[in-house]
Short mmCIF file of C-alpha atoms in Angstrom, two decimals:
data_model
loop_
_atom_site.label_atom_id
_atom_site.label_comp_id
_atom_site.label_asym_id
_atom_site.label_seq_id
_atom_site.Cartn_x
_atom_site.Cartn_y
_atom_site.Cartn_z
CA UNK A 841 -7.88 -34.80 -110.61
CA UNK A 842 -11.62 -36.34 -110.99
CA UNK A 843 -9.86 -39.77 -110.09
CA UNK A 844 -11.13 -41.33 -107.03
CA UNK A 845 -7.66 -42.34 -105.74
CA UNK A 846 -6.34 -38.80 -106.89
CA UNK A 847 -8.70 -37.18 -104.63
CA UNK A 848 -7.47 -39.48 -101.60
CA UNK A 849 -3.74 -38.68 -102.52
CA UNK A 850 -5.07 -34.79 -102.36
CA UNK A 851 -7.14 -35.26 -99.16
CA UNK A 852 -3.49 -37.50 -97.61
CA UNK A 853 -1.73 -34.25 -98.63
CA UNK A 854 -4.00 -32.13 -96.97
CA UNK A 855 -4.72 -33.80 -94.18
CA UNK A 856 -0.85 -34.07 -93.97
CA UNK A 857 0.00 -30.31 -94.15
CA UNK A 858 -2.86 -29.62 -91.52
CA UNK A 859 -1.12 -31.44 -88.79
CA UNK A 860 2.02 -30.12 -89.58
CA UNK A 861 0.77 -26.51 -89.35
CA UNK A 862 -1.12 -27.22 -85.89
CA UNK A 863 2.10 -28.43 -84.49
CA UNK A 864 4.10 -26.02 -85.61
CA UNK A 865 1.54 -23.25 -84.54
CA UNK A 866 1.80 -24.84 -80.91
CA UNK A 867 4.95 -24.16 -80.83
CA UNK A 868 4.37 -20.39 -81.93
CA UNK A 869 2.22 -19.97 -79.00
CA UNK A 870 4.93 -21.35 -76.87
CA UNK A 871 7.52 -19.16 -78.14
CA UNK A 872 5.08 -15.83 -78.33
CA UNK A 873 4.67 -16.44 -74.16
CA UNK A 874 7.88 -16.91 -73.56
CA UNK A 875 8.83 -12.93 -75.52
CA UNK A 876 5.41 -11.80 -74.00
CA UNK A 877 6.91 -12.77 -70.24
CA UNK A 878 10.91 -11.80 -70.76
CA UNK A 879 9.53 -8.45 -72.32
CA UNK A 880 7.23 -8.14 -68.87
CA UNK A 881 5.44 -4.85 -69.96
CA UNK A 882 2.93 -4.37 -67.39
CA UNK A 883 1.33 -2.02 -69.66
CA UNK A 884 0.95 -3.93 -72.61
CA UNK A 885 0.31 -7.47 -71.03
CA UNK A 886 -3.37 -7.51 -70.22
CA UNK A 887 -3.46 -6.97 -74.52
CA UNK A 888 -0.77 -9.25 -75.17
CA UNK A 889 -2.67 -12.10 -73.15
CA UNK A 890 -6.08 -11.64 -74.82
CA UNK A 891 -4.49 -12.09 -78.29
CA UNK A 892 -2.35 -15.21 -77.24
CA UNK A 893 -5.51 -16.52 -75.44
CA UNK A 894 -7.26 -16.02 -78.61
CA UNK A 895 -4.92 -17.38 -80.74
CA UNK A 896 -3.93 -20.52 -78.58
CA UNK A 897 -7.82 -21.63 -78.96
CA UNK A 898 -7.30 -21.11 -82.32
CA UNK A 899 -3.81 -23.29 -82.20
CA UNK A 900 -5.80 -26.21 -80.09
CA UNK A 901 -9.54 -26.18 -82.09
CA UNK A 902 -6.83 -26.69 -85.21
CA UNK A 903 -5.05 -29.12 -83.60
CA UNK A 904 -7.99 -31.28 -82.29
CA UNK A 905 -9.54 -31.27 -85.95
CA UNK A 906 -6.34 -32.37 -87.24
CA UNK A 907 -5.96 -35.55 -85.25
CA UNK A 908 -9.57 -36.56 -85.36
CA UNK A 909 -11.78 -37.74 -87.99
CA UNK A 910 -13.62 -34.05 -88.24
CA UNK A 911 -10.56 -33.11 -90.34
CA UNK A 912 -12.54 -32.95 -93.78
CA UNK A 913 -13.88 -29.68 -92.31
CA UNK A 914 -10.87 -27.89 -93.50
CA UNK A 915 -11.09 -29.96 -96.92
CA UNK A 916 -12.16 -25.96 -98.45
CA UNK A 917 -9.11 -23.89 -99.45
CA UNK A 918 -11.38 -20.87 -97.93
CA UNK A 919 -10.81 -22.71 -94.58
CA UNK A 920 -7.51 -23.18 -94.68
CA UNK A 921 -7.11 -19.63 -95.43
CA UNK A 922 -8.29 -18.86 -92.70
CA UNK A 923 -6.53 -20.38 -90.54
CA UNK A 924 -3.07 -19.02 -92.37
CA UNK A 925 -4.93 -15.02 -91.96
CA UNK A 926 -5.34 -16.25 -88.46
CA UNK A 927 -1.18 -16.77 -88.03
CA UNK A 928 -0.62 -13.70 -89.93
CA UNK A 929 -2.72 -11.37 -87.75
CA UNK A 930 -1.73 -13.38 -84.43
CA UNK A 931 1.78 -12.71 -84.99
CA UNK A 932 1.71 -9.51 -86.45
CA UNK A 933 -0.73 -8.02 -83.86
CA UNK A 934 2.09 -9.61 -81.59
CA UNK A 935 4.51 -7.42 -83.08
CA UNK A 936 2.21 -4.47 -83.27
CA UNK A 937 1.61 -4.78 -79.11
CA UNK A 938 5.28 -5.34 -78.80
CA UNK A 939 6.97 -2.34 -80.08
CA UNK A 940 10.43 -1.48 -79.61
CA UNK A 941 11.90 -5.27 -79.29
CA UNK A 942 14.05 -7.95 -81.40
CA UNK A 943 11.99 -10.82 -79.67
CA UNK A 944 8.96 -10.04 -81.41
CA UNK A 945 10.81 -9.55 -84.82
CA UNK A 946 12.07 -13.29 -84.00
CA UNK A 947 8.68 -14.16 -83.66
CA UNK A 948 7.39 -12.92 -86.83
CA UNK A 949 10.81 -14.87 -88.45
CA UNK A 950 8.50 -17.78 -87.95
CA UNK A 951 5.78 -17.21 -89.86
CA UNK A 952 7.05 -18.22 -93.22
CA UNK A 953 8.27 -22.01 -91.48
CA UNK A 954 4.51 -21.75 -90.80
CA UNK A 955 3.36 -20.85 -94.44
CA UNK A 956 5.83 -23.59 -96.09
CA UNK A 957 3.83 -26.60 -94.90
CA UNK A 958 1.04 -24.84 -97.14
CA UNK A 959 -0.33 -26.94 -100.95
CA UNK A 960 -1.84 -23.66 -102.09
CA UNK A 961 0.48 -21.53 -104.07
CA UNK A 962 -1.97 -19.00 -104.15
CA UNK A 963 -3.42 -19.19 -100.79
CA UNK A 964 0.97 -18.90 -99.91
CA UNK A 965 1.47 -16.16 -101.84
CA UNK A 966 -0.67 -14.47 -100.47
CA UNK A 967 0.06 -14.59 -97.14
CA UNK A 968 3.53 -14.79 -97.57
CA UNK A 969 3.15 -11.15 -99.54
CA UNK A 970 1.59 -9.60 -96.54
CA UNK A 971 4.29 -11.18 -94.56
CA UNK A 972 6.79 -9.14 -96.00
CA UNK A 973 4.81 -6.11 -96.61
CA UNK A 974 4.11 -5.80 -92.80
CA UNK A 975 7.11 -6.87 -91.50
CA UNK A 976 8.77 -3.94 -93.75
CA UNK A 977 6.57 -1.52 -92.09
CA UNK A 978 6.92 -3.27 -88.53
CA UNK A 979 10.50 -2.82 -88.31
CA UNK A 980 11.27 0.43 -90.27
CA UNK A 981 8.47 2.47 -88.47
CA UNK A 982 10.18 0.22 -84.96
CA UNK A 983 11.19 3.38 -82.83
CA UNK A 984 14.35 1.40 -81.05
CA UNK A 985 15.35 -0.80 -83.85
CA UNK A 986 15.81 1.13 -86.96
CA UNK A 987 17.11 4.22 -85.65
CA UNK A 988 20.12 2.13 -83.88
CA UNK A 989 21.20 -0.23 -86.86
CA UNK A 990 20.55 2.38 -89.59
CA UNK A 991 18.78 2.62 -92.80
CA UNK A 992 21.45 -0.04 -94.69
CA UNK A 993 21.04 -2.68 -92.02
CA UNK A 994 17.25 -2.11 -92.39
CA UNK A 995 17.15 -2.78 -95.71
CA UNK A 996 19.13 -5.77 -95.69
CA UNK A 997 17.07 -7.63 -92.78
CA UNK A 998 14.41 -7.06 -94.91
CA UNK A 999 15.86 -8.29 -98.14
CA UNK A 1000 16.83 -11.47 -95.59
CA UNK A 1001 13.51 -11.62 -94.89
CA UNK A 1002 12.00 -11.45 -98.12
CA UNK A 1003 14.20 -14.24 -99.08
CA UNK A 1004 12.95 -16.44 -96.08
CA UNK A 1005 9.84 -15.80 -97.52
CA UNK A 1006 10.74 -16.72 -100.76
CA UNK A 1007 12.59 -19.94 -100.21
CA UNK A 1008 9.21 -20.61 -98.33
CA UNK A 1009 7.32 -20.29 -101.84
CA UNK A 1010 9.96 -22.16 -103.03
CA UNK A 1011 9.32 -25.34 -100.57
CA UNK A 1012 5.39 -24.81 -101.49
CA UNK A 1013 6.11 -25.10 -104.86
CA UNK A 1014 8.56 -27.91 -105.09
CA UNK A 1015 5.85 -29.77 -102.70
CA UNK A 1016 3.20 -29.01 -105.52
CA UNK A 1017 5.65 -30.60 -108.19
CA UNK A 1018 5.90 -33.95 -106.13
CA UNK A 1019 2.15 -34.11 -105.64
CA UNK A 1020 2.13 -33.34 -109.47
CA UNK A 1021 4.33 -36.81 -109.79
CA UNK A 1022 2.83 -38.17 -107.65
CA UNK A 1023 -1.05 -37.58 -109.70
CA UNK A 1024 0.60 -38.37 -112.92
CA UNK A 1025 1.64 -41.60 -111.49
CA UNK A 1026 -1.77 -42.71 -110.41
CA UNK A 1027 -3.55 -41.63 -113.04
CA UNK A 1028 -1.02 -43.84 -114.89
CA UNK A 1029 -1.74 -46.60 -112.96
CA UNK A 1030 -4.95 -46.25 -113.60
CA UNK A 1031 -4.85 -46.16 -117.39
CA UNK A 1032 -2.69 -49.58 -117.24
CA UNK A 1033 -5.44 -51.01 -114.72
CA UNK A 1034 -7.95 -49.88 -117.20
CA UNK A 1035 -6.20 -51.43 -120.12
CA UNK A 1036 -5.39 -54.53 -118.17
CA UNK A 1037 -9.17 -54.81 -117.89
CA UNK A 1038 -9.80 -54.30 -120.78
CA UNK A 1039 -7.91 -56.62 -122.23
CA UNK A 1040 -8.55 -59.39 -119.40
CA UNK A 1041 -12.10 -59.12 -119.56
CA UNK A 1042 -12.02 -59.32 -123.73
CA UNK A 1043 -9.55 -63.07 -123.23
CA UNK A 1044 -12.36 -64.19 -121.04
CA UNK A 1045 -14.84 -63.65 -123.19
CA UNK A 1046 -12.67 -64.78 -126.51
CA UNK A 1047 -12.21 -67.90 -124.02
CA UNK A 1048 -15.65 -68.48 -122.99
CA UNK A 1049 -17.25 -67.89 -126.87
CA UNK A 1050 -14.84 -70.12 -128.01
CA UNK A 1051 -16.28 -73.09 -125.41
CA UNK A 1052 -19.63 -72.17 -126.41
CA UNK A 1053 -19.64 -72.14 -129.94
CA UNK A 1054 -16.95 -75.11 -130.05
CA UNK A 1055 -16.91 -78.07 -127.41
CA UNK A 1056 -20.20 -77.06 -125.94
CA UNK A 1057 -21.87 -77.00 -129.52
CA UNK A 1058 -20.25 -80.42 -130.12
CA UNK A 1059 -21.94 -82.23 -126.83
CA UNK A 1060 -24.86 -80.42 -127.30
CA UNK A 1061 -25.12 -82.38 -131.08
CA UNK A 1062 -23.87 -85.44 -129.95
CA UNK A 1063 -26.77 -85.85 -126.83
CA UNK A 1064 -29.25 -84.98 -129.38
CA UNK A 1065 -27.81 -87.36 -131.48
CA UNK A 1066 -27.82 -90.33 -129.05
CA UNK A 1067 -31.30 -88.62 -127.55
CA UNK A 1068 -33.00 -89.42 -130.91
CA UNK A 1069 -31.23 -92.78 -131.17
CA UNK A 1070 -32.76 -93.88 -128.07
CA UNK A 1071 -35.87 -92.83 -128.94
CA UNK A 1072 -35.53 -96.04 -131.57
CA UNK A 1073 -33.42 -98.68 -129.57
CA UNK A 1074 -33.32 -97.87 -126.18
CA UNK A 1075 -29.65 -99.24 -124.78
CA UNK A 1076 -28.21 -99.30 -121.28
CA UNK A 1077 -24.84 -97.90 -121.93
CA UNK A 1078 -25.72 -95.66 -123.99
CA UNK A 1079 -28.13 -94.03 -121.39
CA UNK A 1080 -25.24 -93.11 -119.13
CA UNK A 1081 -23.55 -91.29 -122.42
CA UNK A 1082 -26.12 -89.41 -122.47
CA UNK A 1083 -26.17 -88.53 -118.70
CA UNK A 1084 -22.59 -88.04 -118.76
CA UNK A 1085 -22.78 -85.40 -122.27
CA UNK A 1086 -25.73 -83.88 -120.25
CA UNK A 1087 -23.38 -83.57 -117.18
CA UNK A 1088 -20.55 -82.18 -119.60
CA UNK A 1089 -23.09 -79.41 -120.98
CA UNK A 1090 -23.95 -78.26 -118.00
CA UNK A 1091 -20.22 -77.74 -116.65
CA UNK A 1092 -19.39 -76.29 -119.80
CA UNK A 1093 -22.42 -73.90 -119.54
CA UNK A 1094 -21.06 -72.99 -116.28
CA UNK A 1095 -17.30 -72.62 -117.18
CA UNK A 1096 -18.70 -70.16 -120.01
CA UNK A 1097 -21.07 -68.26 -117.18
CA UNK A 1098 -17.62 -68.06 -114.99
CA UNK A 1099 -15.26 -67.07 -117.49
CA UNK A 1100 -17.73 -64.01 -119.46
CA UNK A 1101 -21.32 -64.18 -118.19
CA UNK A 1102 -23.59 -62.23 -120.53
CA UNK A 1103 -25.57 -61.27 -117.72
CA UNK A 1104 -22.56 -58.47 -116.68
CA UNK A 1105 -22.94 -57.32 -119.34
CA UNK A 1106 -27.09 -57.06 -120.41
CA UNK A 1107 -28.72 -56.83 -116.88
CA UNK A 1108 -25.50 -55.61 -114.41
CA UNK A 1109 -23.43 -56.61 -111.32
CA UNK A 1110 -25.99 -57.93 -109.23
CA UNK A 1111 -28.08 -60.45 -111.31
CA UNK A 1112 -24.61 -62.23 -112.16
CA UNK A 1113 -23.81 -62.29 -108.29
CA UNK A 1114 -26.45 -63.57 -107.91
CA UNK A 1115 -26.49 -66.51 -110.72
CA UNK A 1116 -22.90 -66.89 -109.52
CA UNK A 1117 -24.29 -67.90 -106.20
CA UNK A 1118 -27.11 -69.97 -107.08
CA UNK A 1119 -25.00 -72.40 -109.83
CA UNK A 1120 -21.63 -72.75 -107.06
CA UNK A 1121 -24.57 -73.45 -104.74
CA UNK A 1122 -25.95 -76.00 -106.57
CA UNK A 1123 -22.46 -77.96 -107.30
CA UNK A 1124 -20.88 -77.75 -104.20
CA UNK A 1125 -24.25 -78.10 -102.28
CA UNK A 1126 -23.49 -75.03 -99.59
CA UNK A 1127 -26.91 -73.11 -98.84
CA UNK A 1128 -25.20 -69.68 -100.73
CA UNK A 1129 -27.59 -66.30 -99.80
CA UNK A 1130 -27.09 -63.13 -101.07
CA UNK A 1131 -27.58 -59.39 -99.81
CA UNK A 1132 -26.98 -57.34 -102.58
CA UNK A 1133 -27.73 -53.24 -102.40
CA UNK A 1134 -26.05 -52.39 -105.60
CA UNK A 1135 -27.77 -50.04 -108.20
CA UNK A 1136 -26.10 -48.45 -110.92
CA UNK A 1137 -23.36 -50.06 -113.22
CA UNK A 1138 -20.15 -49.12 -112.80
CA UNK A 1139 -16.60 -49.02 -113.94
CA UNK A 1140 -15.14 -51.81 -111.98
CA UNK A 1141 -18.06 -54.35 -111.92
CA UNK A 1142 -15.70 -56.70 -113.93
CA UNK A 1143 -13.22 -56.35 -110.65
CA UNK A 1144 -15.94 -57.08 -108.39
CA UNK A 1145 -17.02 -59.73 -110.20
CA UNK A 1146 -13.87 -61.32 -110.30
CA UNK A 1147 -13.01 -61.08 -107.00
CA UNK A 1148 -16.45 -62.34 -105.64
CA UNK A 1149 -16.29 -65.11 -108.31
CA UNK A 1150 -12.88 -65.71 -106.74
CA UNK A 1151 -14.40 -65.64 -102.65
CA UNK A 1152 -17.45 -67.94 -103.60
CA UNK A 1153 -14.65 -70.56 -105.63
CA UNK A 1154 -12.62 -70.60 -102.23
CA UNK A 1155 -15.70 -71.22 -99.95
CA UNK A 1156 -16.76 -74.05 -102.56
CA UNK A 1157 -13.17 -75.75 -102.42
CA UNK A 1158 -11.66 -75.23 -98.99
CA UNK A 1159 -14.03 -73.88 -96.46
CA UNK A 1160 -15.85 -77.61 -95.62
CA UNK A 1161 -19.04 -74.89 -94.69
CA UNK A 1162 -22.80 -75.65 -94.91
CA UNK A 1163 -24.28 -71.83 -95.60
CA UNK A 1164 -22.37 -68.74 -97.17
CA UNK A 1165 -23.48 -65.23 -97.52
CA UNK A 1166 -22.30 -62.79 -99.90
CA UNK A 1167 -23.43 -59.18 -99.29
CA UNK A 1168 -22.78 -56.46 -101.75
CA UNK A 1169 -23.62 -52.62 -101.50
CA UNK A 1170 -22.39 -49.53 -101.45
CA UNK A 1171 -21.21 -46.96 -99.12
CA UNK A 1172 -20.43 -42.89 -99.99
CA UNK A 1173 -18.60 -43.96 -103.40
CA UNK A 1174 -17.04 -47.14 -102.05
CA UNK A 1175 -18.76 -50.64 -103.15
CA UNK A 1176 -18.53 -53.07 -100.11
CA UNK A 1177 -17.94 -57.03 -100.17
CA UNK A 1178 -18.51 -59.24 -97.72
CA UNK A 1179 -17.74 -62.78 -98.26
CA UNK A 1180 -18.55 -65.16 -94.83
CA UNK A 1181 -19.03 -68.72 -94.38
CA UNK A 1182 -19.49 -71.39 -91.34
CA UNK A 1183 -16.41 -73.72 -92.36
CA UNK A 1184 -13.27 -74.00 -90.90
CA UNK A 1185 -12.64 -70.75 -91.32
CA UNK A 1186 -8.65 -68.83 -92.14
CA UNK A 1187 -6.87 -66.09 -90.12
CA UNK A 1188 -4.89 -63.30 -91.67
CA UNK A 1189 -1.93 -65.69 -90.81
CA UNK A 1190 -3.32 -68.66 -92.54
CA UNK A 1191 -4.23 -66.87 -95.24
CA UNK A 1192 -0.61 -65.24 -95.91
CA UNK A 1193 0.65 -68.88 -95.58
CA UNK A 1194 -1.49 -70.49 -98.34
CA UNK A 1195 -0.35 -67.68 -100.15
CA UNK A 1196 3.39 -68.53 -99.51
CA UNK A 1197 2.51 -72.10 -100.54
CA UNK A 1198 1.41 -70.53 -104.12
CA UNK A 1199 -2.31 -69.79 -103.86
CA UNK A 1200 -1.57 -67.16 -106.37
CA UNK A 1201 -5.67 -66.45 -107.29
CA UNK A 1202 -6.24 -64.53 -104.08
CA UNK A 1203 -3.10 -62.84 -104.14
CA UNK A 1204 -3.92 -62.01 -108.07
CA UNK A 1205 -7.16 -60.48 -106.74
CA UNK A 1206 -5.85 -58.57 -103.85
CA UNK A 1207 -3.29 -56.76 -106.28
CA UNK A 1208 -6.02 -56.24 -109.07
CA UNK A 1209 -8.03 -54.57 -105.95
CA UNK A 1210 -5.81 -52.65 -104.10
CA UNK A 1211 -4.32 -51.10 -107.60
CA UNK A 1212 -7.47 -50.03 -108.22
CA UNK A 1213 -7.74 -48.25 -104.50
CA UNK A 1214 -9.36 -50.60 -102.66
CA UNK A 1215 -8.58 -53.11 -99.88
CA UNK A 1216 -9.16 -56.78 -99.22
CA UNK A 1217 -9.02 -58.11 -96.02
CA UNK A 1218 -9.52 -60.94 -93.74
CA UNK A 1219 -11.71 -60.66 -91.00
CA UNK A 1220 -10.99 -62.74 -87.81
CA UNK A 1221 -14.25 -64.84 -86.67
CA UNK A 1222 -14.88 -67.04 -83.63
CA UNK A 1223 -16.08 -69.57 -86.14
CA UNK A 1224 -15.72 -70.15 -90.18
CA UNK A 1225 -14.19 -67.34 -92.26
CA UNK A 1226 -15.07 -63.86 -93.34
CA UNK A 1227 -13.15 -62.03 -95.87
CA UNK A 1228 -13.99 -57.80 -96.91
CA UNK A 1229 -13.64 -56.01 -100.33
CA UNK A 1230 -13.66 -52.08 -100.45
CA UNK A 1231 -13.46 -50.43 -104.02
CA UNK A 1232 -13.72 -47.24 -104.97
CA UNK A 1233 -16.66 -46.73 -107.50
CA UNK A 1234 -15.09 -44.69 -111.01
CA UNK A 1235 -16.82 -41.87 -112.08
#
């Protein structure tokens, strides 16, 4: 579970079960009111409201954190504990103000539903154990209760009960199997987006050594060959051969840059970003600057690569722009991309469209990124275009 995207499937769970609990609890306090005003003991009210008061803050400071963005604060299993002693006491202090009653006993029926929304099995057990335990002691110590329905009846409302609380264990541990599925999935994923890497990045560079030590070789020879030729009989036509096999080397150099560049792999991410920018400024002749924050090598610098390599080709072919910026860096674990130019710029809309049309390298991108956890997205501009990358960073 070290897995970046693991963790967010976790912290979805989490966050997931949280809200459930806080609305379920609201409802608890709603139902707890109603027994505390039908059972209108004068005596036992002033007690009874202090507890409920107590416990409804409780309900709503849950609640709040649950809808809001603080709701990493009950990330810690001791939290969330907590909170679950918190519904056990509330409802069994309940009872233990409320003697002599079936309401009450109703109420504390409801604190397994409560428990089931749980992804601890231990932190459930537990509570669901001292569910049962009190609620045994609750109702055969009950001095209206279990004198009228007898000692048979009392022992079969509690075996009902413990089996409430065991198909709640039950729920928590059939929930635990799906996230299980759910973990082995991604981690799957990940293993075929590793090898797909893997054996994407090691085509591109077969690909780009083959140019180099083949056609490129073969230019290179034949412009020294005319080069020293020259040096004898100079000759016109033969002057543009040589400007064209320069011209040739120099694409070729850049088609081998493109496909592998060496510089990914001996200096990092940001050096080839930044030759990236520099030679696609220099062909399409687009003023290209660069912001790059990015320190440390990581596991999915070839993805980054490819999908900047990917944003600059675009801006070079279809933008019609004068200046581009890339900017690169990195924010708590998540390595940031923006891509923005002063062309003609492309919507969201526009951009699904060329899709539909078959502008399949985007769209090949966009999969390779989001597989990998991350998001790419087009940002609406009043002028020219402006396209985010978010990736998870692999430790």
């Amino acid at each position: 579970m070290s897995g970046t995207e693991i963790e967010q499937v976790l912290r979805k769970q989490r966050l997931r079960s949280l809200q459930a609990g806080s609305m379920l609890r609201v409802g608890v306090v709603v139902i707890m009111v109603g027994a505390m005003l039908a059972a209108a003991d004068s005596t036992r009210l002033p007690a009874q409201a202090v507890l409920l008061s107590v416990y409804a803050v409780v309900t709503i400071g849950a609640l709040l954190v649950a809808f809001s963005g603080a709701s990493h604060l009950f990330n810690d299993d001791r939290a969330l504990l907590t909170l679950a002693l918190a519904d056990v006491g509330a409802v069994f202090g309940f009872k233990l103000l409320s003697p002599g009653g079936y309401i009450p006993l109703l109420v504390m029926a409801l604190l397994p539903r409560l428990v089931a929304v749980e992804l601890s099995l231990r932190r459930a057990g537990i509570v669901l154990a001292a569910s049962l335990a009190v609620f045994t002691a609750s109702f055969v110590q009950d001095p209206v209760i279990s004198p009228r329905i007898g000692p048979g009846a009392t022992a079969v409302i509690v075996l009902m009960y413990g089996f409430v609380c065991g198909t709640a264990l039950l729920v928590v541990i059939f929930r635990l199997r799906n996230i299980g599925e759910m973990v082995e999935l991604t981690t799957s994923r990940e293993e075929l987006l590793a090898e797909t890497m893997t054996a994407s990045q090691a085509e591109r560079r077969q690909i780009s050594e083959s140019i180099h030590d083949g056609p490129l070789q073969d230019v290179l020879a034949a412009r020294r060959d005319i080069a020293n030729f020259l040096k004898q009989s100079p000759n016109a036509p033969l002057e543009h051969a040589l400007a064209s096999l320069q011209d040739a080397a120099q694409l070729l150099r850049e088609a081998t840059f493109e496909l592998h560049p060496a510089l990914l792999d001996q200096v990092g991410l940001a050096a080839a970003v930044e030759k990236l920018a520099s030679v696609t400024a220099a062909r399409s002749g687009i003023t290209i600057t660069t912001d790059i924050d990015y320190p440390d090598p990581n596991a999915v610098d070839p993805i980054l690569f490819g999908v900047i390599r990917e944003l600059v080709s675009n801006v070079a072919r279809h933008s019609q722009a004068t200046a581009a910026t890339v900017k690169l860096a990195v924010d708590h674990d998540v390595a940031c991309i923006d891509v923005a130019d002063n062309g003609i710029g492309v919507t969201a809309d526009a951009a699904a469209r060329r899709l539909a049309q078959g502008h399949i390298g985007l769209a090949a991108h966009r999969a390779r990124v989001q597989a990998a956890g991350g998001t790419l997205t087009v940002v609406d501009e009043p002028q020219g275009a402006h396209l985010r990358v978010e990736l998870p960073l692999r430790h």
